[in-house]
């Protein structure tokens, strides 16, 4: 199947880059070499993070548009769809690392999933760094560049983990509300189950059984922490995958409906239009 958007790995997204597991560069240099490639919609097979120190414009992450401002940091996970549209003068830092980058380094292979900004939910992935945290984050990125240049890969891993922990601490969206750790764990497990089973499992009560809680408990927890029902979270994940598949010009709408386990093409089209306001074909035509 011929995709309508490219899906890049670390080497193919950056001209002349040879290290398949890691890239760390200043934003100005990265844009100079690669902007014509990445300002169009494209997919990532790697983890990606950027800290802006200057400039403006906007970006899209999984079809949601976000303005770019200084001292903004964002994260992406493999499989997401992305594009940049910057005004001249954008500066900052960019880091790519592969799914395998931490595999032999961390005993817990799911460790990154504990961070909300690696959930794959774009609303949790774009954050403004408060003034008190900006100097520390810049220092960490400078150290990452230095250790990358010296090929000290384990030091880069340590610094990235330090960065993740610091961002979670200084940019967390929980405000003053203290969320019990058990509730956070159940929600995170629910989101992980959705990511694994959204094609086959569509009902909240089936996920509640997997989590050993009642459907009412699951629904109340989702509403309390995210302001959405459990059913809405499942639906949103199905719609996101449908939109990602619609970027593939080689897949028909009928094939996409089949992949997502809809009864037929017409049911899928009605479902998509109800929540997106356009049919799958119209959405595809509107893509850049």
PDB file of C-alpha atoms in Angstrom:
ATOM      1  CA  UNK A   1       0.000   0.000   0.000  1.00  0.00           C
ATOM      2  CA  UNK A   2       1.280   3.440  -0.899  1.00  0.00           C
ATOM      3  CA  UNK A   3       0.953   5.826   2.047  1.00  0.00           C
ATOM      4  CA  UNK A   4      -0.189   9.394   1.407  1.00  0.00           C
ATOM      5  CA  UNK A   5       2.139  10.607   4.151  1.00  0.00           C
ATOM      6  CA  UNK A   6       5.647   9.301   4.882  1.00  0.00           C
ATOM      7  CA  UNK A   7       6.499   7.446   8.076  1.00  0.00           C
ATOM      8  CA  UNK A   8      10.047   8.270   9.151  1.00  0.00           C
ATOM      9  CA  UNK A   9      12.563   6.535  11.361  1.00  0.00           C
ATOM     10  CA  UNK A  10      15.401   8.480  13.006  1.00  0.00           C
ATOM     11  CA  UNK A  11      17.784   8.127  10.079  1.00  0.00           C
ATOM     12  CA  UNK A  12      15.335   8.896   7.274  1.00  0.00           C
ATOM     13  CA  UNK A  13      13.826  11.979   8.927  1.00  0.00           C
ATOM     14  CA  UNK A  14      17.179  13.771   9.227  1.00  0.00           C
ATOM     15  CA  UNK A  15      19.514  14.283   6.284  1.00  0.00           C
ATOM     16  CA  UNK A  16      22.838  12.504   6.756  1.00  0.00           C
ATOM     17  CA  UNK A  17      22.074  11.117  10.223  1.00  0.00           C
ATOM     18  CA  UNK A  18      23.486   7.616  10.834  1.00  0.00           C
ATOM     19  CA  UNK A  19      22.680   6.759  14.489  1.00  0.00           C
ATOM     20  CA  UNK A  20      19.446   4.780  14.313  1.00  0.00           C
ATOM     21  CA  UNK A  21      18.558   4.980  18.038  1.00  0.00           C
ATOM     22  CA  UNK A  22      19.256   8.624  18.932  1.00  0.00           C
ATOM     23  CA  UNK A  23      19.286  12.157  17.539  1.00  0.00           C
ATOM     24  CA  UNK A  24      19.831  15.290  19.634  1.00  0.00           C
ATOM     25  CA  UNK A  25      20.332  18.667  17.939  1.00  0.00           C
ATOM     26  CA  UNK A  26      19.687  22.366  18.244  1.00  0.00           C
ATOM     27  CA  UNK A  27      16.424  23.271  16.583  1.00  0.00           C
ATOM     28  CA  UNK A  28      17.946  25.837  14.214  1.00  0.00           C
ATOM     29  CA  UNK A  29      20.344  23.305  12.698  1.00  0.00           C
ATOM     30  CA  UNK A  30      17.678  20.613  12.528  1.00  0.00           C
ATOM     31  CA  UNK A  31      15.219  22.885  10.716  1.00  0.00           C
ATOM     32  CA  UNK A  32      17.888  24.096   8.288  1.00  0.00           C
ATOM     33  CA  UNK A  33      18.521  20.520   7.182  1.00  0.00           C
ATOM     34  CA  UNK A  34      15.046  19.023   7.366  1.00  0.00           C
ATOM     35  CA  UNK A  35      12.249  21.610   7.372  1.00  0.00           C
ATOM     36  CA  UNK A  36      11.085  20.922   3.831  1.00  0.00           C
ATOM     37  CA  UNK A  37      10.598  17.304   4.860  1.00  0.00           C
ATOM     38  CA  UNK A  38       8.856  17.710   8.207  1.00  0.00           C
ATOM     39  CA  UNK A  39       6.584  20.697   7.609  1.00  0.00           C
ATOM     40  CA  UNK A  40       4.285  18.313   5.736  1.00  0.00           C
ATOM     41  CA  UNK A  41       2.222  15.724   7.610  1.00  0.00           C
ATOM     42  CA  UNK A  42       4.352  12.712   8.488  1.00  0.00           C
ATOM     43  CA  UNK A  43       4.412   9.779  10.872  1.00  0.00           C
ATOM     44  CA  UNK A  44       7.050   8.840  13.446  1.00  0.00           C
ATOM     45  CA  UNK A  45       8.370   5.397  14.302  1.00  0.00           C
ATOM     46  CA  UNK A  46      10.276   6.846  17.293  1.00  0.00           C
ATOM     47  CA  UNK A  47       9.822   8.933  20.446  1.00  0.00           C
ATOM     48  CA  UNK A  48      10.206  12.647  19.843  1.00  0.00           C
ATOM     49  CA  UNK A  49      10.501  15.725  22.057  1.00  0.00           C
ATOM     50  CA  UNK A  50      11.119  19.414  21.459  1.00  0.00           C
ATOM     51  CA  UNK A  51      11.735  22.380  23.752  1.00  0.00           C
ATOM     52  CA  UNK A  52      11.203  25.787  22.093  1.00  0.00           C
ATOM     53  CA  UNK A  53      13.251  28.714  23.348  1.00  0.00           C
ATOM     54  CA  UNK A  54      12.214  31.272  20.698  1.00  0.00           C
ATOM     55  CA  UNK A  55       9.896  31.694  17.740  1.00  0.00           C
ATOM     56  CA  UNK A  56       6.282  31.131  16.801  1.00  0.00           C
ATOM     57  CA  UNK A  57       4.003  29.241  14.447  1.00  0.00           C
ATOM     58  CA  UNK A  58       1.891  26.149  14.946  1.00  0.00           C
ATOM     59  CA  UNK A  59       2.106  22.402  14.820  1.00  0.00           C
ATOM     60  CA  UNK A  60      -0.372  19.563  14.488  1.00  0.00           C
ATOM     61  CA  UNK A  61      -0.207  16.391  16.564  1.00  0.00           C
ATOM     62  CA  UNK A  62      -2.664  13.690  15.553  1.00  0.00           C
ATOM     63  CA  UNK A  63      -4.737  16.245  13.614  1.00  0.00           C
ATOM     64  CA  UNK A  64      -5.044  18.697  16.527  1.00  0.00           C
ATOM     65  CA  UNK A  65      -3.449  22.108  16.008  1.00  0.00           C
ATOM     66  CA  UNK A  66      -1.327  23.765  18.716  1.00  0.00           C
ATOM     67  CA  UNK A  67       0.301  27.223  18.674  1.00  0.00           C
ATOM     68  CA  UNK A  68       4.064  27.293  19.174  1.00  0.00           C
ATOM     69  CA  UNK A  69       5.408  29.615  21.872  1.00  0.00           C
ATOM     70  CA  UNK A  70       8.775  30.078  23.613  1.00  0.00           C
ATOM     71  CA  UNK A  71       9.319  27.789  26.642  1.00  0.00           C
ATOM     72  CA  UNK A  72       6.881  25.206  25.328  1.00  0.00           C
ATOM     73  CA  UNK A  73       7.851  21.540  25.496  1.00  0.00           C
ATOM     74  CA  UNK A  74       6.081  18.676  23.798  1.00  0.00           C
ATOM     75  CA  UNK A  75       6.463  14.914  23.474  1.00  0.00           C
ATOM     76  CA  UNK A  76       5.321  12.335  20.917  1.00  0.00           C
ATOM     77  CA  UNK A  77       5.250   8.537  20.838  1.00  0.00           C
ATOM     78  CA  UNK A  78       5.708   6.162  17.888  1.00  0.00           C
ATOM     79  CA  UNK A  79       2.731   6.009  15.541  1.00  0.00           C
ATOM     80  CA  UNK A  80       1.571   9.602  15.908  1.00  0.00           C
ATOM     81  CA  UNK A  81       1.090  11.945  12.946  1.00  0.00           C
ATOM     82  CA  UNK A  82       2.709  15.367  12.962  1.00  0.00           C
ATOM     83  CA  UNK A  83       3.498  18.523  10.975  1.00  0.00           C
ATOM     84  CA  UNK A  84       5.196  21.869  11.656  1.00  0.00           C
ATOM     85  CA  UNK A  85       4.440  25.340  10.301  1.00  0.00           C
ATOM     86  CA  UNK A  86       6.915  27.829  11.784  1.00  0.00           C
ATOM     87  CA  UNK A  87       7.657  31.504  11.341  1.00  0.00           C
ATOM     88  CA  UNK A  88      11.358  32.362  10.834  1.00  0.00           C
ATOM     89  CA  UNK A  89      13.452  32.464  13.991  1.00  0.00           C
ATOM     90  CA  UNK A  90      12.371  29.278  15.770  1.00  0.00           C
ATOM     91  CA  UNK A  91      15.046  28.012  18.176  1.00  0.00           C
ATOM     92  CA  UNK A  92      15.288  25.296  20.781  1.00  0.00           C
ATOM     93  CA  UNK A  93      16.230  21.635  21.097  1.00  0.00           C
ATOM     94  CA  UNK A  94      14.999  18.457  19.410  1.00  0.00           C
ATOM     95  CA  UNK A  95      15.557  14.859  20.549  1.00  0.00           C
ATOM     96  CA  UNK A  96      14.539  11.599  18.873  1.00  0.00           C
ATOM     97  CA  UNK A  97      15.055   8.193  20.438  1.00  0.00           C
ATOM     98  CA  UNK A  98      13.951   4.759  19.284  1.00  0.00           C
ATOM     99  CA  UNK A  99      11.643   2.329  21.059  1.00  0.00           C
ATOM    100  CA  UNK A 100      14.715   0.168  21.740  1.00  0.00           C
ATOM    101  CA  UNK A 101      16.770   3.008  23.273  1.00  0.00           C
ATOM    102  CA  UNK A 102      15.866   2.238  26.911  1.00  0.00           C
ATOM    103  CA  UNK A 103      15.066  -1.468  26.474  1.00  0.00           C
ATOM    104  CA  UNK A 104      18.318  -2.892  27.848  1.00  0.00           C
ATOM    105  CA  UNK A 105      18.791   0.001  30.278  1.00  0.00           C
ATOM    106  CA  UNK A 106      15.574  -0.220  32.286  1.00  0.00           C
ATOM    107  CA  UNK A 107      14.330  -3.317  34.071  1.00  0.00           C
ATOM    108  CA  UNK A 108      10.749  -2.091  33.637  1.00  0.00           C
ATOM    109  CA  UNK A 109      10.199  -1.950  29.868  1.00  0.00           C
ATOM    110  CA  UNK A 110       6.947  -0.036  30.381  1.00  0.00           C
ATOM    111  CA  UNK A 111       8.563   2.659  32.517  1.00  0.00           C
ATOM    112  CA  UNK A 112       7.992   5.509  30.030  1.00  0.00           C
ATOM    113  CA  UNK A 113       4.266   4.822  30.056  1.00  0.00           C
ATOM    114  CA  UNK A 114       4.046   6.141  33.619  1.00  0.00           C
ATOM    115  CA  UNK A 115       4.510   9.674  32.269  1.00  0.00           C
ATOM    116  CA  UNK A 116       1.271  11.314  31.037  1.00  0.00           C
ATOM    117  CA  UNK A 117       3.130  12.969  28.147  1.00  0.00           C
ATOM    118  CA  UNK A 118       3.988   9.539  26.734  1.00  0.00           C
ATOM    119  CA  UNK A 119       0.356   8.411  26.795  1.00  0.00           C
ATOM    120  CA  UNK A 120      -0.221   9.139  23.105  1.00  0.00           C
ATOM    121  CA  UNK A 121      -2.936  11.659  24.054  1.00  0.00           C
ATOM    122  CA  UNK A 122      -1.910  14.948  22.434  1.00  0.00           C
ATOM    123  CA  UNK A 123      -3.755  17.002  25.073  1.00  0.00           C
ATOM    124  CA  UNK A 124      -1.218  15.735  27.650  1.00  0.00           C
ATOM    125  CA  UNK A 125       1.808  16.104  25.410  1.00  0.00           C
ATOM    126  CA  UNK A 126       2.079  19.880  24.909  1.00  0.00           C
ATOM    127  CA  UNK A 127       3.055  21.922  27.972  1.00  0.00           C
ATOM    128  CA  UNK A 128       4.233  25.405  28.872  1.00  0.00           C
ATOM    129  CA  UNK A 129       7.276  25.307  31.129  1.00  0.00           C
ATOM    130  CA  UNK A 130       6.846  27.750  34.054  1.00  0.00           C
ATOM    131  CA  UNK A 131       9.592  30.345  34.631  1.00  0.00           C
ATOM    132  CA  UNK A 132      10.997  28.481  37.634  1.00  0.00           C
ATOM    133  CA  UNK A 133      11.756  25.390  35.514  1.00  0.00           C
ATOM    134  CA  UNK A 134      13.150  26.911  32.318  1.00  0.00           C
ATOM    135  CA  UNK A 135      16.807  27.233  33.312  1.00  0.00           C
ATOM    136  CA  UNK A 136      16.968  23.641  34.587  1.00  0.00           C
ATOM    137  CA  UNK A 137      15.379  22.236  31.428  1.00  0.00           C
ATOM    138  CA  UNK A 138      17.740  24.226  29.188  1.00  0.00           C
ATOM    139  CA  UNK A 139      20.695  22.971  31.217  1.00  0.00           C
ATOM    140  CA  UNK A 140      19.532  19.355  30.807  1.00  0.00           C
ATOM    141  CA  UNK A 141      19.192  19.769  27.051  1.00  0.00           C
ATOM    142  CA  UNK A 142      22.662  21.329  26.851  1.00  0.00           C
ATOM    143  CA  UNK A 143      24.099  18.353  28.737  1.00  0.00           C
ATOM    144  CA  UNK A 144      22.242  15.962  26.426  1.00  0.00           C
ATOM    145  CA  UNK A 145      23.803  17.668  23.385  1.00  0.00           C
ATOM    146  CA  UNK A 146      27.252  17.502  24.988  1.00  0.00           C
ATOM    147  CA  UNK A 147      27.030  13.826  25.916  1.00  0.00           C
ATOM    148  CA  UNK A 148      25.542  12.936  22.524  1.00  0.00           C
ATOM    149  CA  UNK A 149      28.473  14.622  20.771  1.00  0.00           C
ATOM    150  CA  UNK A 150      30.850  12.548  22.919  1.00  0.00           C
ATOM    151  CA  UNK A 151      28.836   9.370  22.194  1.00  0.00           C
ATOM    152  CA  UNK A 152      28.198   8.818  25.899  1.00  0.00           C
ATOM    153  CA  UNK A 153      24.913   7.020  25.291  1.00  0.00           C
ATOM    154  CA  UNK A 154      24.290   5.858  28.849  1.00  0.00           C
ATOM    155  CA  UNK A 155      24.754   9.405  30.133  1.00  0.00           C
ATOM    156  CA  UNK A 156      22.188  10.568  27.570  1.00  0.00           C
ATOM    157  CA  UNK A 157      19.762   7.950  28.892  1.00  0.00           C
ATOM    158  CA  UNK A 158      20.278   9.145  32.457  1.00  0.00           C
ATOM    159  CA  UNK A 159      19.834  12.785  31.464  1.00  0.00           C
ATOM    160  CA  UNK A 160      16.658  12.033  29.506  1.00  0.00           C
ATOM    161  CA  UNK A 161      15.165  10.214  32.488  1.00  0.00           C
ATOM    162  CA  UNK A 162      16.103  13.165  34.676  1.00  0.00           C
ATOM    163  CA  UNK A 163      14.406  15.460  32.156  1.00  0.00           C
ATOM    164  CA  UNK A 164      11.214  13.366  32.121  1.00  0.00           C
ATOM    165  CA  UNK A 165      11.007  13.376  35.916  1.00  0.00           C
ATOM    166  CA  UNK A 166      11.648  17.118  36.103  1.00  0.00           C
ATOM    167  CA  UNK A 167       9.029  17.917  33.453  1.00  0.00           C
ATOM    168  CA  UNK A 168       6.477  15.771  35.261  1.00  0.00           C
ATOM    169  CA  UNK A 169       7.228  17.635  38.482  1.00  0.00           C
ATOM    170  CA  UNK A 170       7.235  21.199  37.146  1.00  0.00           C
ATOM    171  CA  UNK A 171       4.671  20.960  34.327  1.00  0.00           C
ATOM    172  CA  UNK A 172       2.133  18.521  35.748  1.00  0.00           C
ATOM    173  CA  UNK A 173      -1.438  19.520  34.989  1.00  0.00           C
ATOM    174  CA  UNK A 174      -2.868  18.305  38.255  1.00  0.00           C
ATOM    175  CA  UNK A 175      -2.676  21.761  39.869  1.00  0.00           C
ATOM    176  CA  UNK A 176      -3.371  21.720  43.567  1.00  0.00           C
ATOM    177  CA  UNK A 177      -5.680  18.723  43.337  1.00  0.00           C
ATOM    178  CA  UNK A 178      -4.007  15.661  44.796  1.00  0.00           C
ATOM    179  CA  UNK A 179      -4.950  12.517  42.875  1.00  0.00           C
ATOM    180  CA  UNK A 180      -4.494   9.252  44.798  1.00  0.00           C
ATOM    181  CA  UNK A 181      -1.830   7.052  43.239  1.00  0.00           C
ATOM    182  CA  UNK A 182      -4.227   4.111  43.023  1.00  0.00           C
ATOM    183  CA  UNK A 183      -6.642   6.129  40.874  1.00  0.00           C
ATOM    184  CA  UNK A 184      -3.819   7.209  38.583  1.00  0.00           C
ATOM    185  CA  UNK A 185      -2.694   3.595  38.238  1.00  0.00           C
ATOM    186  CA  UNK A 186      -6.174   2.341  37.319  1.00  0.00           C
ATOM    187  CA  UNK A 187      -6.616   5.107  34.741  1.00  0.00           C
ATOM    188  CA  UNK A 188      -3.208   4.439  33.226  1.00  0.00           C
ATOM    189  CA  UNK A 189      -3.944   0.711  33.028  1.00  0.00           C
ATOM    190  CA  UNK A 190      -7.303   1.453  31.382  1.00  0.00           C
ATOM    191  CA  UNK A 191      -5.648   3.682  28.771  1.00  0.00           C
ATOM    192  CA  UNK A 192      -3.031   1.018  28.064  1.00  0.00           C
ATOM    193  CA  UNK A 193      -5.740  -1.606  27.648  1.00  0.00           C
ATOM    194  CA  UNK A 194      -7.585   0.653  25.207  1.00  0.00           C
ATOM    195  CA  UNK A 195      -4.421   1.067  23.146  1.00  0.00           C
ATOM    196  CA  UNK A 196      -4.002  -2.707  22.974  1.00  0.00           C
ATOM    197  CA  UNK A 197      -7.617  -3.778  22.427  1.00  0.00           C
ATOM    198  CA  UNK A 198      -9.605  -0.907  20.879  1.00  0.00           C
ATOM    199  CA  UNK A 199     -10.128  -2.894  17.670  1.00  0.00           C
ATOM    200  CA  UNK A 200     -11.741  -5.843  19.457  1.00  0.00           C
ATOM    201  CA  UNK A 201     -13.149  -4.470  22.724  1.00  0.00           C
ATOM    202  CA  UNK A 202     -15.594  -1.580  22.432  1.00  0.00           C
ATOM    203  CA  UNK A 203     -17.617  -1.662  25.679  1.00  0.00           C
ATOM    204  CA  UNK A 204     -16.559  -0.085  29.017  1.00  0.00           C
ATOM    205  CA  UNK A 205     -17.953  -3.070  30.958  1.00  0.00           C
ATOM    206  CA  UNK A 206     -15.484  -5.384  29.175  1.00  0.00           C
ATOM    207  CA  UNK A 207     -12.552  -3.187  30.179  1.00  0.00           C
ATOM    208  CA  UNK A 208     -13.918  -2.980  33.732  1.00  0.00           C
ATOM    209  CA  UNK A 209     -13.830  -6.777  33.906  1.00  0.00           C
ATOM    210  CA  UNK A 210     -10.176  -6.782  32.828  1.00  0.00           C
ATOM    211  CA  UNK A 211      -9.417  -4.219  35.551  1.00  0.00           C
ATOM    212  CA  UNK A 212     -11.417  -6.120  38.220  1.00  0.00           C
ATOM    213  CA  UNK A 213     -13.626  -3.108  38.956  1.00  0.00           C
ATOM    214  CA  UNK A 214     -17.267  -2.287  38.252  1.00  0.00           C
ATOM    215  CA  UNK A 215     -18.307  -0.329  35.136  1.00  0.00           C
ATOM    216  CA  UNK A 216     -19.717   2.421  37.372  1.00  0.00           C
ATOM    217  CA  UNK A 217     -16.405   2.717  39.208  1.00  0.00           C
ATOM    218  CA  UNK A 218     -14.492   2.940  35.920  1.00  0.00           C
ATOM    219  CA  UNK A 219     -16.863   5.547  34.532  1.00  0.00           C
ATOM    220  CA  UNK A 220     -16.741   7.666  37.680  1.00  0.00           C
ATOM    221  CA  UNK A 221     -12.957   7.513  37.777  1.00  0.00           C
ATOM    222  CA  UNK A 222     -12.614   8.642  34.132  1.00  0.00           C
ATOM    223  CA  UNK A 223     -15.078  11.460  34.653  1.00  0.00           C
ATOM    224  CA  UNK A 224     -13.374  12.582  37.852  1.00  0.00           C
ATOM    225  CA  UNK A 225      -9.839  12.613  36.439  1.00  0.00           C
ATOM    226  CA  UNK A 226     -10.412  13.486  32.770  1.00  0.00           C
ATOM    227  CA  UNK A 227     -13.920  14.885  32.536  1.00  0.00           C
ATOM    228  CA  UNK A 228     -14.901  12.160  30.070  1.00  0.00           C
ATOM    229  CA  UNK A 229     -16.768   8.888  30.320  1.00  0.00           C
ATOM    230  CA  UNK A 230     -15.013   5.573  29.776  1.00  0.00           C
ATOM    231  CA  UNK A 231     -17.006   5.144  26.581  1.00  0.00           C
ATOM    232  CA  UNK A 232     -15.764   8.489  25.261  1.00  0.00           C
ATOM    233  CA  UNK A 233     -12.144   7.466  25.830  1.00  0.00           C
ATOM    234  CA  UNK A 234     -12.696   4.254  23.863  1.00  0.00           C
ATOM    235  CA  UNK A 235     -14.489   6.129  21.090  1.00  0.00           C
ATOM    236  CA  UNK A 236     -11.759   8.783  20.878  1.00  0.00           C
ATOM    237  CA  UNK A 237      -9.081   6.112  20.443  1.00  0.00           C
ATOM    238  CA  UNK A 238     -11.044   4.431  17.635  1.00  0.00           C
ATOM    239  CA  UNK A 239     -11.557   7.783  15.881  1.00  0.00           C
ATOM    240  CA  UNK A 240      -7.868   8.628  16.197  1.00  0.00           C
ATOM    241  CA  UNK A 241      -6.848   5.352  14.603  1.00  0.00           C
ATOM    242  CA  UNK A 242      -9.430   5.840  11.862  1.00  0.00           C
ATOM    243  CA  UNK A 243      -7.942   9.250  11.046  1.00  0.00           C
ATOM    244  CA  UNK A 244      -4.426   7.811  11.008  1.00  0.00           C
ATOM    245  CA  UNK A 245      -5.559   5.062   8.629  1.00  0.00           C
ATOM    246  CA  UNK A 246      -7.277   7.595   6.389  1.00  0.00           C
ATOM    247  CA  UNK A 247      -3.880   9.161   5.704  1.00  0.00           C
ATOM    248  CA  UNK A 248      -2.964   5.931   3.899  1.00  0.00           C
ATOM    249  CA  UNK A 249      -4.055   6.395   0.297  1.00  0.00           C
ATOM    250  CA  UNK A 250      -3.756   2.656  -0.301  1.00  0.00           C
ATOM    251  CA  UNK A 251      -6.546   1.771   2.138  1.00  0.00           C
ATOM    252  CA  UNK A 252     -10.184   2.114   1.118  1.00  0.00           C
ATOM    253  CA  UNK A 253     -12.794   3.235   3.630  1.00  0.00           C
ATOM    254  CA  UNK A 254     -14.226  -0.276   3.483  1.00  0.00           C
ATOM    255  CA  UNK A 255     -10.847  -1.749   4.420  1.00  0.00           C
ATOM    256  CA  UNK A 256     -10.496   0.684   7.318  1.00  0.00           C
ATOM    257  CA  UNK A 257     -13.970  -0.203   8.579  1.00  0.00           C
ATOM    258  CA  UNK A 258     -12.980  -3.882   8.461  1.00  0.00           C
ATOM    259  CA  UNK A 259      -9.670  -3.240  10.280  1.00  0.00           C
ATOM    260  CA  UNK A 260     -11.539  -1.452  13.061  1.00  0.00           C
ATOM    261  CA  UNK A 261     -14.125  -4.246  13.320  1.00  0.00           C
ATOM    262  CA  UNK A 262     -17.162  -2.261  12.228  1.00  0.00           C
ATOM    263  CA  UNK A 263     -20.068  -4.310  10.893  1.00  0.00           C
ATOM    264  CA  UNK A 264     -19.929  -2.585   7.504  1.00  0.00           C
ATOM    265  CA  UNK A 265     -18.706   0.496   5.694  1.00  0.00           C
ATOM    266  CA  UNK A 266     -21.951   2.457   6.117  1.00  0.00           C
ATOM    267  CA  UNK A 267     -21.986   1.970   9.903  1.00  0.00           C
ATOM    268  CA  UNK A 268     -18.365   3.153  10.120  1.00  0.00           C
ATOM    269  CA  UNK A 269     -19.114   6.200   7.951  1.00  0.00           C
ATOM    270  CA  UNK A 270     -22.117   7.175  10.102  1.00  0.00           C
ATOM    271  CA  UNK A 271     -20.030   6.734  13.275  1.00  0.00           C
ATOM    272  CA  UNK A 272     -17.199   8.856  11.882  1.00  0.00           C
ATOM    273  CA  UNK A 273     -19.452  11.667  10.640  1.00  0.00           C
ATOM    274  CA  UNK A 274     -21.416  11.779  13.910  1.00  0.00           C
ATOM    275  CA  UNK A 275     -18.302  12.634  15.923  1.00  0.00           C
ATOM    276  CA  UNK A 276     -16.059  14.359  13.350  1.00  0.00           C
ATOM    277  CA  UNK A 277     -18.701  16.290  11.402  1.00  0.00           C
ATOM    278  CA  UNK A 278     -17.480  14.987   8.037  1.00  0.00           C
ATOM    279  CA  UNK A 279     -17.492  11.627   6.293  1.00  0.00           C
ATOM    280  CA  UNK A 280     -14.277   9.585   6.077  1.00  0.00           C
ATOM    281  CA  UNK A 281     -13.952  10.505   2.386  1.00  0.00           C
ATOM    282  CA  UNK A 282     -14.400  14.203   3.165  1.00  0.00           C
ATOM    283  CA  UNK A 283     -11.810  14.005   5.955  1.00  0.00           C
ATOM    284  CA  UNK A 284      -9.354  12.370   3.547  1.00  0.00           C
ATOM    285  CA  UNK A 285      -9.900  15.095   0.917  1.00  0.00           C
ATOM    286  CA  UNK A 286      -9.263  17.804   3.518  1.00  0.00           C
ATOM    287  CA  UNK A 287      -5.852  16.406   4.507  1.00  0.00           C
ATOM    288  CA  UNK A 288      -2.836  18.418   3.367  1.00  0.00           C
TER     289      UNK A 288
END
